[in-house]
Amino acid sequence: MRTPVKGGGRPEDALVRAGRALRAVVLVALALLFLLPFYLLVRNGLAAEQDITSPGWTFFPSTLHWSNVRELFDDPAVPMARSLLNSALIAVATSLGTLLLASLAGYGLARIPYRFAGQVFYAVIGTLMVPAAVTFVPSFVLVSSLGWVSSLRGLIVPTLFSGFACFVFRQFFTGFPRELEDAARVDGLGYWRTYWRIVVPNARPVFAAVGTIVFIGAWNSFLWPLVIGQDRQAWTVQVALSTFTTAQVVHLHELFVAAAVSIVPLVVVFLLLQRYIVAGVERSGIDD
Amino acid sequence: MRHSATRPSPARRRSGDTLWFWIFVGPFAAGLALFTYVPLLWSVYLSFFDAHNTVSPTDFVGLDNYAAMLRDDAFTSSLATFAVFSLFIVPATYALALGLALMVNRIRRFQAFFRSVFFLPAACSYVVAALIWKMSIFSGVRFGLANTVLGWFGADQTAWLSTTHPPWYWLVIVTVRLWLQAGFYMILFLAGLQRVSPRLYEAAAVDGARPGWQVFRHITFPQLRTTSVAVVLLLVINAFQAFDEFYNLLSDARGYPPYARPPLVYLYYTALGQGQNLGMGSAGAVILALIIAVVTVFQARWFGLGRKETDA
């Protein structure tokens, strides 16, 4: 008679249990490894400078210096507050603008009959394969001839037209049930009002998913702000941090606390909205 | 990507549809044309001219810029750097992301927790990650974590980022990207795993396939094919565009070391550095784009992109 007692049963059961235990151990070890860099960031950000550079490295710093945060914002050498503000403005404007433009275009491509809709769609997804290397020189030239170098406009406007976001919206709206829109049509609503009153409220998870991905991308983007934000007043937080890491003399504790401060908004956004990213990937067919 | 299936039947057409199409799509399409297609064409145009410090050059040089770039050791070695980098990073990320997805998918408790932990680095920027790697983990001097841990075992100190024989700097560059991007691709694989029909696993169990390697090889892995194709394509394209971590890990106030310079970094210095050689930079960018296009198309053909997952 088979009994579910531990240690009993067939050898295969023991094998399965051993496999499960091994998997748990591997997962926990990997999870600790993945979290370690975050720990190091916070540890060094709150440590005294000599705790970072002393030869006898310890897991915990000898004392915590919360004053590092104030010191960072008081340091005249780094426009930290200004950089954070720039990054926040850029990330918010870029995600809102991208959501508006890409969702309208995605809806039009998916739902409004037009003879060349297919060709327009291929022109959109074609841009997904254009590497940044090919366009960054002439894009820089274009933006500088518009007089937008070192301005927020130059940092925001060229990034608003994301083929990726448009593609995701178009895929989602294609699979959207038609019944709701048909009901709106019977009620005499045109495309515009159908879109705002029926479609958008029913597509919130996809808006949240795309918005989060775009927000994170805009906050973290580096090459374009490096090229365009030449003036200190136009630095984003990534550019400000980078000038730290490539400089010869740095105050390490200040650098780490700056980096830690820079990821706080993202980790918050991320933890609040990540389930939408996961749901969005599963529902929109990003990987199809 | 097939649009024919979604094209509404003619009966649904209404007057003014074309106008409404352009009201919805027009602003986006105009921006895309201005900020992607115009620069793209401009880049091709510039690549045929001698363009130092100018974007409206008059001196047509034909293919000279291309010939010069292809003879330029620094540029060709940057292409080689990319090739080696992708040979490391693409299989490594693929394997790690797939492994994580399989483990997280099978685990019963704390699934959301583990998924978040592995996905969380995706919220971190290359700049911040490069800082942690350069100044805390792989710091060349004694306070680095790697050297401290190795010191416990009596190993010598290593200057990770400046040692080229053996190429220890690769370890730093590959691990930083692995940490940052594995979680995102894990999510794609998890989405793919959700779509595998449980019936296939039941059928496999009836046929006597042992859970584990056999089921993975004959059921799970073939079912993940389209996801795999998409992941590999994205990984290769992203590897080609590597810039942030190379720039932040390897350059310092003294400049940039000649080794480990991927194409984008080299083009950045050529076009926007002191030389401001926009013609050469554009020629290099076009060469790079052509290589990416060829690799992408070849890869799509090779893996049969667009075929259904259930062909088997």
mmCIF file of C-alpha atoms in Angstrom, chain A residues 109-275:
data_model
loop_
_atom_site.group_PDB
_atom_site.id
_atom_site.type_symbol
_atom_site.label_atom_id
_atom_site.label_comp_id
_atom_site.label_asym_id
_atom_site.label_seq_id
_atom_site.Cartn_x
_atom_site.Cartn_y
_atom_site.Cartn_z
ATOM 1 C CA LEU A 109 -4.201 50.888 -37.932
ATOM 2 C CA ALA A 110 -6.251 48.150 -36.294
ATOM 3 C CA ARG A 111 -9.779 49.432 -36.789
ATOM 4 C CA ILE A 112 -10.245 52.161 -39.387
ATOM 5 C CA PRO A 113 -10.526 50.711 -42.898
ATOM 6 C CA TYR A 114 -8.006 52.304 -45.248
ATOM 7 C CA ARG A 115 -6.518 50.889 -48.386
ATOM 8 C CA PHE A 116 -2.883 51.495 -47.426
ATOM 9 C CA ALA A 117 -3.170 50.650 -43.741
ATOM 10 C CA GLY A 118 -1.014 47.562 -44.276
ATOM 11 C CA GLN A 119 1.792 49.546 -45.905
ATOM 12 C CA VAL A 120 1.708 52.167 -43.148
ATOM 13 C CA PHE A 121 1.922 49.384 -40.580
ATOM 14 C CA TYR A 122 5.003 47.888 -42.270
ATOM 15 C CA ALA A 123 6.600 51.337 -42.315
ATOM 16 C CA VAL A 124 6.028 51.485 -38.543
ATOM 17 C CA ILE A 125 7.456 48.061 -37.679
ATOM 18 C CA GLY A 126 10.320 48.617 -40.103
ATOM 19 C CA THR A 127 11.638 51.275 -37.720
ATOM 20 C CA LEU A 128 12.024 48.635 -35.001
ATOM 21 C CA MET A 129 14.985 47.285 -36.930
ATOM 22 C CA VAL A 130 16.713 50.639 -37.441
ATOM 23 C CA PRO A 131 19.559 50.760 -34.929
ATOM 24 C CA ALA A 132 20.200 53.922 -32.937
ATOM 25 C CA ALA A 133 23.658 54.092 -34.519
ATOM 26 C CA VAL A 134 22.211 54.857 -37.920
ATOM 27 C CA THR A 135 20.032 57.736 -36.871
ATOM 28 C CA PHE A 136 21.811 59.379 -33.965
ATOM 29 C CA VAL A 137 24.172 61.504 -36.042
ATOM 30 C CA PRO A 138 21.538 62.985 -38.388
ATOM 31 C CA SER A 139 19.000 63.145 -35.542
ATOM 32 C CA PHE A 140 21.488 65.205 -33.594
ATOM 33 C CA VAL A 141 21.999 67.382 -36.639
ATOM 34 C CA LEU A 142 18.262 67.782 -37.151
ATOM 35 C CA VAL A 143 17.672 68.707 -33.526
ATOM 36 C CA SER A 144 20.574 71.141 -33.518
ATOM 37 C CA SER A 145 19.319 72.813 -36.696
ATOM 38 C CA LEU A 146 15.967 73.267 -34.946
ATOM 39 C CA GLY A 147 17.911 74.964 -32.144
ATOM 40 C CA TRP A 148 16.774 72.359 -29.630
ATOM 41 C CA VAL A 149 20.167 71.226 -28.266
ATOM 42 C CA SER A 150 20.296 71.464 -24.475
ATOM 43 C CA SER A 151 16.551 71.992 -24.284
ATOM 44 C CA LEU A 152 13.828 69.788 -22.893
ATOM 45 C CA ARG A 153 12.087 69.910 -26.266
ATOM 46 C CA GLY A 154 15.112 68.335 -27.906
ATOM 47 C CA LEU A 155 15.192 65.637 -25.256
ATOM 48 C CA ILE A 156 11.463 64.847 -25.411
ATOM 49 C CA VAL A 157 9.959 65.454 -28.863
ATOM 50 C CA PRO A 158 12.170 63.158 -31.001
ATOM 51 C CA THR A 159 11.565 60.241 -28.619
ATOM 52 C CA LEU A 160 7.758 60.478 -28.721
ATOM 53 C CA PHE A 161 7.278 58.338 -31.819
ATOM 54 C CA SER A 162 7.884 54.814 -30.633
ATOM 55 C CA GLY A 163 7.288 52.147 -33.257
ATOM 56 C CA PHE A 164 7.377 49.590 -30.471
ATOM 57 C CA ALA A 165 4.510 51.233 -28.534
ATOM 58 C CA CYS A 166 2.436 51.647 -31.689
ATOM 59 C CA PHE A 167 3.020 47.992 -32.558
ATOM 60 C CA VAL A 168 1.864 46.831 -29.107
ATOM 61 C CA PHE A 169 -1.298 48.973 -29.227
ATOM 62 C CA ARG A 170 -2.134 47.854 -32.737
ATOM 63 C CA GLN A 171 -1.753 44.199 -31.746
ATOM 64 C CA PHE A 172 -3.956 44.727 -28.701
ATOM 65 C CA PHE A 173 -6.724 46.637 -30.513
ATOM 66 C CA THR A 174 -6.742 44.005 -33.265
ATOM 67 C CA GLY A 175 -7.720 41.395 -30.701
ATOM 68 C CA PHE A 176 -10.171 43.676 -28.908
ATOM 69 C CA PRO A 177 -13.789 42.361 -29.001
ATOM 70 C CA ARG A 178 -15.826 44.235 -31.572
ATOM 71 C CA GLU A 179 -19.160 43.978 -29.760
ATOM 72 C CA LEU A 180 -18.523 47.025 -27.560
ATOM 73 C CA GLU A 181 -17.632 49.215 -30.494
ATOM 74 C CA ASP A 182 -20.612 47.949 -32.488
ATOM 75 C CA ALA A 183 -22.911 48.968 -29.645
ATOM 76 C CA ALA A 184 -21.341 52.429 -29.636
ATOM 77 C CA ARG A 185 -21.847 52.622 -33.372
ATOM 78 C CA VAL A 186 -25.542 51.771 -33.021
ATOM 79 C CA ASP A 187 -25.755 54.626 -30.542
ATOM 80 C CA GLY A 188 -24.410 56.905 -33.235
ATOM 81 C CA LEU A 189 -20.913 57.504 -31.853
ATOM 82 C CA GLY A 190 -18.172 58.275 -34.364
ATOM 83 C CA TYR A 191 -14.608 56.942 -34.243
ATOM 84 C CA TRP A 192 -13.419 59.747 -32.019
ATOM 85 C CA ARG A 193 -16.002 59.392 -29.267
ATOM 86 C CA THR A 194 -15.999 55.585 -29.523
ATOM 87 C CA TYR A 195 -12.252 55.687 -28.920
ATOM 88 C CA TRP A 196 -12.383 57.946 -25.861
ATOM 89 C CA ARG A 197 -15.533 56.606 -24.223
ATOM 90 C CA ILE A 198 -15.414 52.899 -25.006
ATOM 91 C CA VAL A 199 -11.971 51.787 -26.126
ATOM 92 C CA VAL A 200 -9.626 53.645 -23.774
ATOM 93 C CA PRO A 201 -11.488 52.747 -20.549
ATOM 94 C CA ASN A 202 -11.419 49.072 -21.578
ATOM 95 C CA ALA A 203 -7.743 49.081 -22.447
ATOM 96 C CA ARG A 204 -6.314 50.347 -19.144
ATOM 97 C CA PRO A 205 -3.951 47.388 -18.501
ATOM 98 C CA VAL A 206 -2.239 47.841 -21.849
ATOM 99 C CA PHE A 207 -1.913 51.589 -21.287
ATOM 100 C CA ALA A 208 -0.357 50.859 -17.901
ATOM 101 C CA ALA A 209 2.032 48.264 -19.344
ATOM 102 C CA VAL A 210 3.228 50.405 -22.239
ATOM 103 C CA GLY A 211 3.348 53.508 -20.035
ATOM 104 C CA THR A 212 5.557 51.748 -17.485
ATOM 105 C CA ILE A 213 7.951 50.368 -20.096
ATOM 106 C CA VAL A 214 8.230 53.775 -21.785
ATOM 107 C CA PHE A 215 8.646 55.569 -18.440
ATOM 108 C CA ILE A 216 11.472 53.241 -17.383
ATOM 109 C CA GLY A 217 13.091 53.522 -20.798
ATOM 110 C CA ALA A 218 12.910 57.327 -20.751
ATOM 111 C CA TRP A 219 14.246 57.587 -17.196
ATOM 112 C CA ASN A 220 17.132 55.235 -17.964
ATOM 113 C CA SER A 221 18.013 56.366 -21.459
ATOM 114 C CA PHE A 222 21.562 57.577 -21.761
ATOM 115 C CA LEU A 223 22.943 58.020 -25.289
ATOM 116 C CA TRP A 224 20.387 60.577 -26.512
ATOM 117 C CA PRO A 225 20.504 62.744 -23.356
ATOM 118 C CA LEU A 226 24.308 62.509 -23.454
ATOM 119 C CA VAL A 227 24.350 63.827 -27.021
ATOM 120 C CA ILE A 228 21.606 66.451 -26.633
ATOM 121 C CA GLY A 229 21.979 67.556 -23.017
ATOM 122 C CA GLN A 230 25.308 69.283 -23.449
ATOM 123 C CA ASP A 231 24.554 72.097 -21.080
ATOM 124 C CA ARG A 232 24.556 71.303 -17.353
ATOM 125 C CA GLN A 233 21.057 72.726 -17.078
ATOM 126 C CA ALA A 234 19.816 70.035 -19.465
ATOM 127 C CA TRP A 235 21.527 67.066 -17.800
ATOM 128 C CA THR A 236 19.354 64.122 -16.925
ATOM 129 C CA VAL A 237 20.127 62.124 -13.826
ATOM 130 C CA GLN A 238 21.830 59.421 -15.915
ATOM 131 C CA VAL A 239 24.137 61.957 -17.565
ATOM 132 C CA ALA A 240 24.914 63.546 -14.189
ATOM 133 C CA LEU A 241 25.800 60.127 -12.744
ATOM 134 C CA SER A 242 27.889 59.287 -15.765
ATOM 135 C CA THR A 243 29.999 62.415 -15.418
ATOM 136 C CA PHE A 244 30.717 61.146 -11.916
ATOM 137 C CA THR A 245 31.783 57.659 -13.025
ATOM 138 C CA THR A 246 34.069 58.911 -15.769
ATOM 139 C CA ALA A 247 35.652 61.639 -13.680
ATOM 140 C CA GLN A 248 39.010 61.106 -12.049
ATOM 141 C CA VAL A 249 38.315 62.382 -8.561
ATOM 142 C CA VAL A 250 35.038 61.328 -7.063
ATOM 143 C CA HIS A 251 33.445 61.240 -3.669
ATOM 144 C CA LEU A 252 32.302 57.672 -3.763
ATOM 145 C CA HIS A 253 29.704 57.865 -1.013
ATOM 146 C CA GLU A 254 28.100 60.817 -2.779
ATOM 147 C CA LEU A 255 28.137 59.004 -6.101
ATOM 148 C CA PHE A 256 26.467 55.947 -4.620
ATOM 149 C CA VAL A 257 23.823 57.909 -2.762
ATOM 150 C CA ALA A 258 23.089 59.777 -6.006
ATOM 151 C CA ALA A 259 22.678 56.485 -7.844
ATOM 152 C CA ALA A 260 20.459 55.112 -5.083
ATOM 153 C CA VAL A 261 18.288 58.244 -5.165
ATOM 154 C CA SER A 262 18.062 57.920 -8.946
ATOM 155 C CA ILE A 263 16.503 54.468 -8.834
ATOM 156 C CA VAL A 264 13.977 55.127 -6.054
ATOM 157 C CA PRO A 265 11.244 56.568 -8.340
ATOM 158 C CA LEU A 266 11.676 53.681 -10.757
ATOM 159 C CA VAL A 267 11.586 50.928 -8.187
ATOM 160 C CA VAL A 268 8.357 52.438 -6.822
ATOM 161 C CA VAL A 269 6.767 52.711 -10.288
ATOM 162 C CA PHE A 270 8.037 49.264 -11.096
ATOM 163 C CA LEU A 271 6.738 47.486 -8.011
ATOM 164 C CA LEU A 272 3.347 49.215 -8.319
ATOM 165 C CA LEU A 273 2.886 48.488 -12.005
ATOM 166 C CA GLN A 274 4.930 45.399 -12.852
ATOM 167 C CA ARG A 275 1.925 43.084 -12.852
#
